[in-house]
mmCIF file of C-alpha atoms in Angstrom:
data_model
loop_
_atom_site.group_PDB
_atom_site.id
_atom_site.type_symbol
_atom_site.label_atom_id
_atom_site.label_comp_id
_atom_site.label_asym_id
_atom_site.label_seq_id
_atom_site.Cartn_x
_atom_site.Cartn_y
_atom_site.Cartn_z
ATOM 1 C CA UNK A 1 -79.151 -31.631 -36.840
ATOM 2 C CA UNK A 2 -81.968 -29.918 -35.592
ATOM 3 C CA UNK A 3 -81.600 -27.620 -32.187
ATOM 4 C CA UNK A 4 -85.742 -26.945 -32.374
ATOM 5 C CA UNK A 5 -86.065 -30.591 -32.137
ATOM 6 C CA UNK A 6 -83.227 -31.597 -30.084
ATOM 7 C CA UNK A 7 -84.301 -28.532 -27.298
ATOM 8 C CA UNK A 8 -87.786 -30.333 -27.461
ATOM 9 C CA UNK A 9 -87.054 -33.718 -26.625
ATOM 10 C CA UNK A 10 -84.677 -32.295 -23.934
ATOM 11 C CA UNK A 11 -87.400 -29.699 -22.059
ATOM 12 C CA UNK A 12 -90.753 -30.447 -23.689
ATOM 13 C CA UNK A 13 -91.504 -33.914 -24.907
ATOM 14 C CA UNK A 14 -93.370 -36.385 -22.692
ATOM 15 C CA UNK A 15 -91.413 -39.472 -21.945
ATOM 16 C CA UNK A 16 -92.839 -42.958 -20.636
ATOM 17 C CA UNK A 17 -93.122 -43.941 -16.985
ATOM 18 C CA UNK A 18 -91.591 -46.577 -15.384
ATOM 19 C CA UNK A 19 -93.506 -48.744 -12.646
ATOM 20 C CA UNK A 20 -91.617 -46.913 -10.210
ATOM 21 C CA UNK A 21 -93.097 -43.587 -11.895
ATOM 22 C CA UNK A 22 -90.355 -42.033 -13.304
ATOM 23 C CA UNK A 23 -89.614 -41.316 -16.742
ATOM 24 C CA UNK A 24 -87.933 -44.068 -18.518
ATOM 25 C CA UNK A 25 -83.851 -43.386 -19.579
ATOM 26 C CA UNK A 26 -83.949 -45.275 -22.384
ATOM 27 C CA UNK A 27 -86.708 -44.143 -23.986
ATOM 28 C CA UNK A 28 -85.279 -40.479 -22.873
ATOM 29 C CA UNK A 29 -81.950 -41.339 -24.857
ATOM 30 C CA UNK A 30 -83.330 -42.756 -27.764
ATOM 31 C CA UNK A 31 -86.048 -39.606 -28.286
ATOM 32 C CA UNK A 32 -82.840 -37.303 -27.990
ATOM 33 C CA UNK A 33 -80.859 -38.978 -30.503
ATOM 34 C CA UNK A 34 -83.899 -39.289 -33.072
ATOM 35 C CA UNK A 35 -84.162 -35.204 -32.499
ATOM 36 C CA UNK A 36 -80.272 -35.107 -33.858
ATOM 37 C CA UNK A 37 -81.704 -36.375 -37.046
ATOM 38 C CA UNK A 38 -84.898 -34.749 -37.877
ATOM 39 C CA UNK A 39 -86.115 -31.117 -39.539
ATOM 40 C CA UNK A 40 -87.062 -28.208 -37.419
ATOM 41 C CA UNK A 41 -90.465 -29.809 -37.604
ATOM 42 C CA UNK A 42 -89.957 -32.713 -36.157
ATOM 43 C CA UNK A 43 -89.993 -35.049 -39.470
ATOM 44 C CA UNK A 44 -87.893 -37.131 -40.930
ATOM 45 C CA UNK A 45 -85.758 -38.583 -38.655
ATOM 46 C CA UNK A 46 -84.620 -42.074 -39.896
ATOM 47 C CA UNK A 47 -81.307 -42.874 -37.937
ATOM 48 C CA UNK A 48 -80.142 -46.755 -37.911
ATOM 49 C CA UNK A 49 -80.627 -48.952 -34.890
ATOM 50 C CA UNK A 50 -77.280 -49.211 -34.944
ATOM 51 C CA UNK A 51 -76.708 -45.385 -34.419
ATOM 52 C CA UNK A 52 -79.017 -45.236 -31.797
ATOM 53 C CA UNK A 53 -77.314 -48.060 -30.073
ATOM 54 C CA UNK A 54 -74.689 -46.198 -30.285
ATOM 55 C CA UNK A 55 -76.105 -42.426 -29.276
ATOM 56 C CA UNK A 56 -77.701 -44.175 -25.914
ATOM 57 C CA UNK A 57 -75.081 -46.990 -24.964
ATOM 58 C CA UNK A 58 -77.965 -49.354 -24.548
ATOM 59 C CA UNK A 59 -78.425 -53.102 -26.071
ATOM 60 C CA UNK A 60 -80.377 -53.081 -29.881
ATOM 61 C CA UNK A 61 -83.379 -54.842 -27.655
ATOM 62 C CA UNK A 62 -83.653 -52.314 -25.538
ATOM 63 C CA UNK A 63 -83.653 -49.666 -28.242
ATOM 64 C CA UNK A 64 -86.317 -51.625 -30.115
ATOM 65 C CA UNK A 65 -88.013 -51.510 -26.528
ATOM 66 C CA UNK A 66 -88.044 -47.987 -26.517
ATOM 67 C CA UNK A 67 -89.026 -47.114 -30.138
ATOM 68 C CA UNK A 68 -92.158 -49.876 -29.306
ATOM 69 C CA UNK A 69 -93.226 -47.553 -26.137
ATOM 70 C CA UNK A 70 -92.334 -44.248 -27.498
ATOM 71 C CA UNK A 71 -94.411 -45.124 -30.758
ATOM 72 C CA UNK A 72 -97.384 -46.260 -28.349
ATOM 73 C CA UNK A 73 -97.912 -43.394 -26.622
ATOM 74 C CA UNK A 74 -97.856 -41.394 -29.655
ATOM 75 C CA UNK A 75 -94.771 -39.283 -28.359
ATOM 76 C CA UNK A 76 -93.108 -40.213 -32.273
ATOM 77 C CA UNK A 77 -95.205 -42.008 -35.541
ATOM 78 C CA UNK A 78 -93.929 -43.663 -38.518
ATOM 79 C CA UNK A 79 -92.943 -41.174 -40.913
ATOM 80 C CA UNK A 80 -92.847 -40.668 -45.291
ATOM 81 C CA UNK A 81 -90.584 -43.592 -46.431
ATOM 82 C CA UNK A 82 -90.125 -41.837 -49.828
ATOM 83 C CA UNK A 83 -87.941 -39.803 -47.536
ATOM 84 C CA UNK A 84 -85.176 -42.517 -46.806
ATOM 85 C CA UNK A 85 -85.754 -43.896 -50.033
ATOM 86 C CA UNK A 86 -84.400 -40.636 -51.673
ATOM 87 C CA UNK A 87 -81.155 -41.334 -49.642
ATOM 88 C CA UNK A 88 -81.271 -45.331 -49.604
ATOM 89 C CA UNK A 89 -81.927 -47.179 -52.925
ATOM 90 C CA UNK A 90 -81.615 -50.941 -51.306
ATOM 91 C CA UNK A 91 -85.110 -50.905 -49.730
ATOM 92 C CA UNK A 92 -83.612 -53.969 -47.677
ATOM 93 C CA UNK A 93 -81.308 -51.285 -45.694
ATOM 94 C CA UNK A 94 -83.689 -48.502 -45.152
ATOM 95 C CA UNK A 95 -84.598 -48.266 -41.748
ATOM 96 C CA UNK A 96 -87.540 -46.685 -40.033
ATOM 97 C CA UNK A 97 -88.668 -43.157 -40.584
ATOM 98 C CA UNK A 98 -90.086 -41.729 -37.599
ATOM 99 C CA UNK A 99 -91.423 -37.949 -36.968
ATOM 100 C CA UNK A 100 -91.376 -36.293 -33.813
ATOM 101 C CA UNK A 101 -94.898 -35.278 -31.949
ATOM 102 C CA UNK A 102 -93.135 -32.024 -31.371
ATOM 103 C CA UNK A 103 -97.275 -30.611 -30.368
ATOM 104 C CA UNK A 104 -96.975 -32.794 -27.534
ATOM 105 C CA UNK A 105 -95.487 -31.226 -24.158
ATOM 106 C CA UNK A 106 -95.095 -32.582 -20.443
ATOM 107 C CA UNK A 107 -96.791 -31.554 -17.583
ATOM 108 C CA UNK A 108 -94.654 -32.211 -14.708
ATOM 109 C CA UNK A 109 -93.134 -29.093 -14.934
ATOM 110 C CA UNK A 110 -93.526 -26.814 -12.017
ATOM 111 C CA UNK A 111 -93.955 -22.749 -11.752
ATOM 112 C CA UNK A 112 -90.466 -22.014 -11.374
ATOM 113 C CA UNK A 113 -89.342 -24.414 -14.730
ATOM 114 C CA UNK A 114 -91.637 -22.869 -16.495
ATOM 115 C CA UNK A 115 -90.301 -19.535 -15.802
ATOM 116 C CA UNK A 116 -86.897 -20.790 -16.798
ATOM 117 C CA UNK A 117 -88.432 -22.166 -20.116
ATOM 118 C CA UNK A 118 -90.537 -18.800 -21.178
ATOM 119 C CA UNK A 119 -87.462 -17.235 -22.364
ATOM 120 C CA UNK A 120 -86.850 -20.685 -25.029
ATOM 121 C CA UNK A 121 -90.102 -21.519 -25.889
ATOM 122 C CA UNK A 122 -92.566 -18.652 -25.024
ATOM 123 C CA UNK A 123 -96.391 -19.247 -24.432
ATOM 124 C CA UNK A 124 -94.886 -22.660 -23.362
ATOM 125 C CA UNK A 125 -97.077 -22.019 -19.993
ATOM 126 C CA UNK A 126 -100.287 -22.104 -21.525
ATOM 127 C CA UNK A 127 -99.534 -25.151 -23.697
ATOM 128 C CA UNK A 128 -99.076 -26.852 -20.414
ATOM 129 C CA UNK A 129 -101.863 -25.795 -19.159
ATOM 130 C CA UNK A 130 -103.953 -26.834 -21.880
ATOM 131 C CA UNK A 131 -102.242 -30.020 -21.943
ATOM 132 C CA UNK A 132 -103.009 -30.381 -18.235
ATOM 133 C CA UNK A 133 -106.638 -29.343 -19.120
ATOM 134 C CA UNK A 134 -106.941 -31.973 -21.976
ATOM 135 C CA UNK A 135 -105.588 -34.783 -19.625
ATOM 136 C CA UNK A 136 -108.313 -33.807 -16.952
ATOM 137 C CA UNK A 137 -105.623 -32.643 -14.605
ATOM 138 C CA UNK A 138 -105.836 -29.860 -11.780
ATOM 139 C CA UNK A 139 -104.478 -26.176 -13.691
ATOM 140 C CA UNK A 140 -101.874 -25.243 -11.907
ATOM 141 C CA UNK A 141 -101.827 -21.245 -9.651
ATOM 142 C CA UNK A 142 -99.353 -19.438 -11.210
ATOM 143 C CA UNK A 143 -99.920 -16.028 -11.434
ATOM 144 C CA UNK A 144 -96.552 -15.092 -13.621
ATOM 145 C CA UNK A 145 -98.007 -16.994 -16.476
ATOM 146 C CA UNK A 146 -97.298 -15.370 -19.627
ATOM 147 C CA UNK A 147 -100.321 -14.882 -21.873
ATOM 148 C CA UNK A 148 -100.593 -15.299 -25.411
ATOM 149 C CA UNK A 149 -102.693 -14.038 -28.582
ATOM 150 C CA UNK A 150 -105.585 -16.245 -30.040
ATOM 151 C CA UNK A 151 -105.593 -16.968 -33.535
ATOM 152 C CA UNK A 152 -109.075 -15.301 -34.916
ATOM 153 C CA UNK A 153 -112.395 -17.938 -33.484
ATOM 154 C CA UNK A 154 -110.539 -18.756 -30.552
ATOM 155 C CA UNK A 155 -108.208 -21.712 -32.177
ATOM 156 C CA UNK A 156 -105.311 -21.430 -30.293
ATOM 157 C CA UNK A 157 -101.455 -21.990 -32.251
ATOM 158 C CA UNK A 158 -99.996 -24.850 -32.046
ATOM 159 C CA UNK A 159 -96.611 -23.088 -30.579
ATOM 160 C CA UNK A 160 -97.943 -20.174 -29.094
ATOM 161 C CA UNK A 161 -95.937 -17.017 -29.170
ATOM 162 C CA UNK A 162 -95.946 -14.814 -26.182
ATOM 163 C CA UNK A 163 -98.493 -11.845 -25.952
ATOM 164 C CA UNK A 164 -97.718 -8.467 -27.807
ATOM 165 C CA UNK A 165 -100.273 -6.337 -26.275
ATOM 166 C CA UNK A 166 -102.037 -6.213 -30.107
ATOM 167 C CA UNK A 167 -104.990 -8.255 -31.550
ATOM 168 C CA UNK A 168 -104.466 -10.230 -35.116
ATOM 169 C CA UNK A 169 -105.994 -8.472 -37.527
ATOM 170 C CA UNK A 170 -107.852 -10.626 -40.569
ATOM 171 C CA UNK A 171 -105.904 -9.518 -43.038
ATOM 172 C CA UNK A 172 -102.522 -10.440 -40.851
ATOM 173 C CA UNK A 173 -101.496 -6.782 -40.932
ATOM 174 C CA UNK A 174 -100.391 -4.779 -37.846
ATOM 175 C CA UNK A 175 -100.710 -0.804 -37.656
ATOM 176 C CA UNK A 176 -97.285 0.601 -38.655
ATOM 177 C CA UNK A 177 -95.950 2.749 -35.265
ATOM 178 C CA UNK A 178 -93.851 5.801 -36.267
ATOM 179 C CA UNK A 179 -90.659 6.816 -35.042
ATOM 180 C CA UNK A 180 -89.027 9.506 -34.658
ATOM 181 C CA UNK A 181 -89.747 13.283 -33.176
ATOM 182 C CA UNK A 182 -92.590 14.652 -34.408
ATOM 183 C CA UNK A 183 -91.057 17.531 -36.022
ATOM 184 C CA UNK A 184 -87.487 18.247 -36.509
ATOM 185 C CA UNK A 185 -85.744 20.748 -33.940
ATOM 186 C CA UNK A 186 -85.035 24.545 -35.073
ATOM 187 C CA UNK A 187 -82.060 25.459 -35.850
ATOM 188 C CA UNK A 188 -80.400 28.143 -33.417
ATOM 189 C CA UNK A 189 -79.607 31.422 -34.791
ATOM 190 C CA UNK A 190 -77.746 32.679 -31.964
ATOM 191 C CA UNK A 191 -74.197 32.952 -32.158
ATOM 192 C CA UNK A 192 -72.158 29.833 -30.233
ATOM 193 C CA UNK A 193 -70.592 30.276 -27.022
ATOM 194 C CA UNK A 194 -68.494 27.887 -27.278
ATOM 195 C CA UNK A 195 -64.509 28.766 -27.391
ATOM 196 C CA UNK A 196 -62.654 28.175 -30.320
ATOM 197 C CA UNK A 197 -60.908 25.126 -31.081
ATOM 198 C CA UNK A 198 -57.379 25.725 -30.008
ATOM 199 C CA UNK A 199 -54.279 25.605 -32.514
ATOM 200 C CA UNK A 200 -53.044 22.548 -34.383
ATOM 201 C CA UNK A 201 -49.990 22.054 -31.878
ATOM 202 C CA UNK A 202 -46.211 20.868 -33.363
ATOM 203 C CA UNK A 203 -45.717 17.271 -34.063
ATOM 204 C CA UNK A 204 -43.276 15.716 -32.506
ATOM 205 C CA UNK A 205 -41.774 11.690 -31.084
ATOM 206 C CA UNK A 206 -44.399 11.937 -27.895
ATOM 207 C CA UNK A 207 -47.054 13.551 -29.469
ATOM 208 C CA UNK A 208 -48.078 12.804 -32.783
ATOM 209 C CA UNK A 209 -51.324 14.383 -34.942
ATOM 210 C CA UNK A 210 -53.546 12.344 -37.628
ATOM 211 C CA UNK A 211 -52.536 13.514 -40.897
ATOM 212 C CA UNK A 212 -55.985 13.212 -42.499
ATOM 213 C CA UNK A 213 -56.700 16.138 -44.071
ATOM 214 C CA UNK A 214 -53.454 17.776 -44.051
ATOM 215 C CA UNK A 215 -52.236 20.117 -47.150
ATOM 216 C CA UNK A 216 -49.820 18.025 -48.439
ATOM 217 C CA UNK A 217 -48.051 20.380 -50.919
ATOM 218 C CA UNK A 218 -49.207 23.202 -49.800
ATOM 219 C CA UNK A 219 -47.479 24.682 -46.462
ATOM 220 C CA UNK A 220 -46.299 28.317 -47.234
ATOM 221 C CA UNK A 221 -42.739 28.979 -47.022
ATOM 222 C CA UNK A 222 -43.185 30.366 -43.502
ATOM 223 C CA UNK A 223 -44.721 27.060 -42.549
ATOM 224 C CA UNK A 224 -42.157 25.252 -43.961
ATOM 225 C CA UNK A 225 -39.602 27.085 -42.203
ATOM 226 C CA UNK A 226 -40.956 26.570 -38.848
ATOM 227 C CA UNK A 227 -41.797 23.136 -39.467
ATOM 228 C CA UNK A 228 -40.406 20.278 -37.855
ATOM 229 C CA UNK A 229 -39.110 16.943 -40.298
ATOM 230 C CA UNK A 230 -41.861 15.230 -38.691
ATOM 231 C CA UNK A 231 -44.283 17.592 -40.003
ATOM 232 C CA UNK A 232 -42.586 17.982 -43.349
ATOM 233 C CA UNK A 233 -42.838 14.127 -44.003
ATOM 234 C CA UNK A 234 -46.805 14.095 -42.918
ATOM 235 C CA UNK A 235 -47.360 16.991 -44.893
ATOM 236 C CA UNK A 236 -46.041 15.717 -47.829
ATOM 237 C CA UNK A 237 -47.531 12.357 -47.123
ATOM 238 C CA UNK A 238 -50.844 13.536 -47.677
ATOM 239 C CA UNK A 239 -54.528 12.876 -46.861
ATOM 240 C CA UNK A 240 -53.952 9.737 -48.955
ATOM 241 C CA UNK A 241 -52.577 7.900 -46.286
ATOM 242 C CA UNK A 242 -54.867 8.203 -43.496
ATOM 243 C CA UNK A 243 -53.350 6.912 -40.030
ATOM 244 C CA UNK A 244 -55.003 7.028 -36.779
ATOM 245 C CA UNK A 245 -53.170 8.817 -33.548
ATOM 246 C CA UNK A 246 -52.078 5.343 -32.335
ATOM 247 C CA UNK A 247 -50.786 4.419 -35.620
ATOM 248 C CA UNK A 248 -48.617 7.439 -36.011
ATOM 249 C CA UNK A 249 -46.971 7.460 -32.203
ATOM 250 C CA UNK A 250 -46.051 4.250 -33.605
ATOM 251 C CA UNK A 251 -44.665 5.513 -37.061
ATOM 252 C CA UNK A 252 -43.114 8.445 -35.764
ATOM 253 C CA UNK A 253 -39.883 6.766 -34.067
ATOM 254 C CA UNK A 254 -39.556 4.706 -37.515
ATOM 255 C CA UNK A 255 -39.798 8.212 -38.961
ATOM 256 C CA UNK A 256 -37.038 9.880 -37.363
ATOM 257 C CA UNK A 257 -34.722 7.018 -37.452
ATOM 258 C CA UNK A 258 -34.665 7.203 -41.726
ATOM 259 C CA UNK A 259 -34.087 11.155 -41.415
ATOM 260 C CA UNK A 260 -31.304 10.474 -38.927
ATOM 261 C CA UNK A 261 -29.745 8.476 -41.623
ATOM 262 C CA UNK A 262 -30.040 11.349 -44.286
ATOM 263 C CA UNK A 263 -33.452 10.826 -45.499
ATOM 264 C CA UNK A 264 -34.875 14.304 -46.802
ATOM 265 C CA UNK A 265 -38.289 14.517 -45.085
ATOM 266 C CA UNK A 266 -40.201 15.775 -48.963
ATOM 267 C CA UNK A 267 -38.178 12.840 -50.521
ATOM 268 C CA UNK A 268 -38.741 10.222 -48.471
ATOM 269 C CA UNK A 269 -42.409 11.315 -47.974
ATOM 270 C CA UNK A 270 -42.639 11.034 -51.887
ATOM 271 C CA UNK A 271 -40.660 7.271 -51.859
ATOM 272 C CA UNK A 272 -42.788 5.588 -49.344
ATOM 273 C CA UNK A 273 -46.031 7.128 -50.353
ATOM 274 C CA UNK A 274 -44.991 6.720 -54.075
ATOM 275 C CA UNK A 275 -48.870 4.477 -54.693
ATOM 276 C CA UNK A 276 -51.441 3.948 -52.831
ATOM 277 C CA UNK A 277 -53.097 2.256 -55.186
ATOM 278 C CA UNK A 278 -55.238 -1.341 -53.809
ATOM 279 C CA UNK A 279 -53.700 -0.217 -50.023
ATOM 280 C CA UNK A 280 -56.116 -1.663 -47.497
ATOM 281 C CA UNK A 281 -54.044 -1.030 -44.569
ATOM 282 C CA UNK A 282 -51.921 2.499 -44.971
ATOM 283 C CA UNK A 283 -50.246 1.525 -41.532
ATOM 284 C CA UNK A 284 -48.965 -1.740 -42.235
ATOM 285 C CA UNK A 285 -47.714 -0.425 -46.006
ATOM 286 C CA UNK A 286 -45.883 2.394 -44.405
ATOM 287 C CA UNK A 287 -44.585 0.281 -42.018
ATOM 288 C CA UNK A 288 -42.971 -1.979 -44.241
ATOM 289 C CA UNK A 289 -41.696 0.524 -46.748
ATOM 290 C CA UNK A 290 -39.593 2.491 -43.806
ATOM 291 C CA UNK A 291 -38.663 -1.399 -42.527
ATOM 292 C CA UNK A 292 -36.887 -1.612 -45.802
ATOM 293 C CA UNK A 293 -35.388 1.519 -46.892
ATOM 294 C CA UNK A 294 -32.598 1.922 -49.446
ATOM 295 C CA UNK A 295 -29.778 4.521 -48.947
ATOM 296 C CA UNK A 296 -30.500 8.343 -49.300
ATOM 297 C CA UNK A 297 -30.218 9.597 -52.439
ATOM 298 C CA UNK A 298 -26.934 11.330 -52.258
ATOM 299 C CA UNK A 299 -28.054 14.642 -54.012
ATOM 300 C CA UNK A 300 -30.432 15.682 -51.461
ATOM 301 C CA UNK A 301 -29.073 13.909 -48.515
ATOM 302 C CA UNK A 302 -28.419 15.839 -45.465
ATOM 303 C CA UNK A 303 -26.882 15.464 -41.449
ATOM 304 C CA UNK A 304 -29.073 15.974 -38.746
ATOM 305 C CA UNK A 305 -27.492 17.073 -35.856
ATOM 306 C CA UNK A 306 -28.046 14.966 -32.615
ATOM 307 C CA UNK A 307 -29.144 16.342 -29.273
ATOM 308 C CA UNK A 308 -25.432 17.109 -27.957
ATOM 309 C CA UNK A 309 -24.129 18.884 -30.858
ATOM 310 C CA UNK A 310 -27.196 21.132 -31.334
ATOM 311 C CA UNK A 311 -27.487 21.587 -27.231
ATOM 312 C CA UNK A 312 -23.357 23.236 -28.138
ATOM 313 C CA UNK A 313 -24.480 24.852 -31.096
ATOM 314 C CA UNK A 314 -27.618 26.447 -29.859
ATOM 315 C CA UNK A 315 -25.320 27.558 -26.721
ATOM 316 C CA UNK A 316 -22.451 29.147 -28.590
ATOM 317 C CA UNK A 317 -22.573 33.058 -30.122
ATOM 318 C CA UNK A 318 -22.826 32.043 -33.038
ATOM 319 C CA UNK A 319 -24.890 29.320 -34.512
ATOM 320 C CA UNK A 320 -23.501 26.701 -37.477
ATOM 321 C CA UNK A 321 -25.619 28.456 -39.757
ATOM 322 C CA UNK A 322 -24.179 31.637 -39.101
ATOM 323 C CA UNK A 323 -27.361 32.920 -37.270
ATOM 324 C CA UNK A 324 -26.067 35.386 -34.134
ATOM 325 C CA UNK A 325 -28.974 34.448 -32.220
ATOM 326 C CA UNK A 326 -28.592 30.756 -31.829
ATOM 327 C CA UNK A 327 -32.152 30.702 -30.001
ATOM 328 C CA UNK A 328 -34.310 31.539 -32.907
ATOM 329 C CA UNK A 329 -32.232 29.487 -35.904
ATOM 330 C CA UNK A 330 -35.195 27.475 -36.868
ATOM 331 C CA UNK A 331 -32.938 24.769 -38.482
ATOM 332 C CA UNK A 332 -30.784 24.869 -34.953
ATOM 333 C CA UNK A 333 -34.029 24.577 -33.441
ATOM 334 C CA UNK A 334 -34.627 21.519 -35.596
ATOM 335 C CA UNK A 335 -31.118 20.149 -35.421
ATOM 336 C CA UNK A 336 -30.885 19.979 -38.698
ATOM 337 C CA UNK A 337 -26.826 20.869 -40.267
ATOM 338 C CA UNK A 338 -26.996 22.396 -44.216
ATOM 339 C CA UNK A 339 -24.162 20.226 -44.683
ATOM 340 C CA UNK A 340 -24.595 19.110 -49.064
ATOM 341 C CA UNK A 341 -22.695 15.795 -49.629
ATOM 342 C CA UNK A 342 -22.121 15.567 -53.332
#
């Protein structure tokens, strides 16, 4: 199928008057459903009569009827029949080949359809004006005609392109136009007044950080001390499993859950992030690893406190840990019990 040819029959191509003086259906419907079956050129269109009875609902007479008129006014011409030959071998069943006149364009078409039209077939204003022209017709006053370039002598192009402010050159090349500045900017010496970028803040459920980048291995023990298990299991996790901000407000509840149930943040950074090799999606693999964890190991496996019973511990004299300021335990803070189960 052929859109060139199918959006020329439909806008462009000339169609045979009735007695009444308007175009004739058939011959409308039978042009359109040739166009389904030739090239972008217009060639080699060879449906059956029986298809096109088919395409236009009409009687095979009145097909035949139209083929006859379109054929006289030269809107379509018999075409190569070493074309259908190629598909057909039984020369008894090859029909017709016909080829579109696809040069040929109406000229009923007022100012404001051709200003509808520029945008699919542009110059198509001055090929109806020089069709108008050629069929001694009146040109018609439009002063929003597009123009278009001449071929070199004045020959004008069959399909006309619209005007690009340039001239054809003979040897068909245009002057290349630079882009670009001129000359790259200088580089400012002075020093930036812009304020510094402001701390990494502390992970937590409502606020999670990307991880790409991040040290893995290597928070100092200060860091690691003040660390939350969120941040202990991204850490670990590594730059090789980059997640977006999104992605991680989503992991982060997951997260928690499995160190809830005893999951050491190091270890079970090290079991879901165990290879990355052929990951497309780092999300959806972390995802499914937490989705389907095994039980902690039982060496390393320790009771995190929930938010009651490190609200009372945090509030007593003394913490669990044995710190006497409950307010600065870090692993109060993080409501995390050194309870070892062997």
């Amino acid at each position: 199928m052929s859109h060139e040819a199918v959006k020329w029959a439909h806008n462009l191509a000339p169609i045979p008057m009735d007695s009444n003086g308007k175009p004739n259906a058939s011959c409308a419907a039978v042009l359109v459903g040739l166009a389904i079956h030739a090239g972008p050129d217009g060639k080699g269109a060879f449906p059956s009569t029986r298809t096109l009875v088919r395409y236009t609902r009409r009687c095979e007479r009145t097909v035949r009827t139209a083929l006859d008129r379109l054929e006289a006014d030269q809107i379509i011409r018999k075409g190569d029949p070493a074309i259908v030959a190629a598909h057909i071998k039984r020369g008894d069943r090859r029909p017709q080949v016909w080829d579109l006149a696809m040069e040929r364009v109406r000229t009923d078409l007022d100012a404001e359809d051709l200003k509808a039209l520029e945008a699919m077939f542009p110059g198509v204003t001055a090929r109806v004006e020089a069709a108008k022209a050629a069929a001694g017709e009146a040109p018609m006053d439009n002063a929003d005609a597009q123009a278009v370039d001449n071929q070199k002598g004045g020959a004008q192009l069959s399909h006309p392109v619209a005007s690009t402010g340039c001239n054809r050159r003979g040897d068909e090349v245009q002057p290349v136009q630079l882009r670009g500045a001129a000359a790259a900017p200088e580089l400012s010496t002075e020093p930036s007044n812009e304020p510094p970028p402001p701390a990494r803040a502390s992970i937590d459920a409502s606020t999670p950080v990307d991880n790409r980048g991040a040290g893995g291995a290597d928070l100092g023990s200060h860091q690691q001390a003040t660390a939350t298990p969120v941040e202990l299991f991204l850490a670990k996790l590594g730059p090789d499993w980059p997640l977006s901000k999104g992605q991680l407000r989503r992991l982060v509840p997951v997260v928690i859950r499995a160190i809830a149930a005893g999951w050491d943040p190091t270890v079970l950074a090290e079991y879901v992030g165990a290879n990355i090799t052929g990951v497309r999606n780092p999300y959806a693999v972390l995802t499914s690893r937490l989705g389907d964890l095994p039980d902690p190991p039982r060496r390393s496996r320790r009771t995190y406190l929930n938010e009651r019973t490190v609200a009372e511990a945090t509030t007593s004299a003394v913490c669990i840990h044995g710190d006497p300021r409950p307010s600065a335990c870090a692993l109060c803070r993080h409501g995390i019990a050194l309870e070892e189960t062997t």
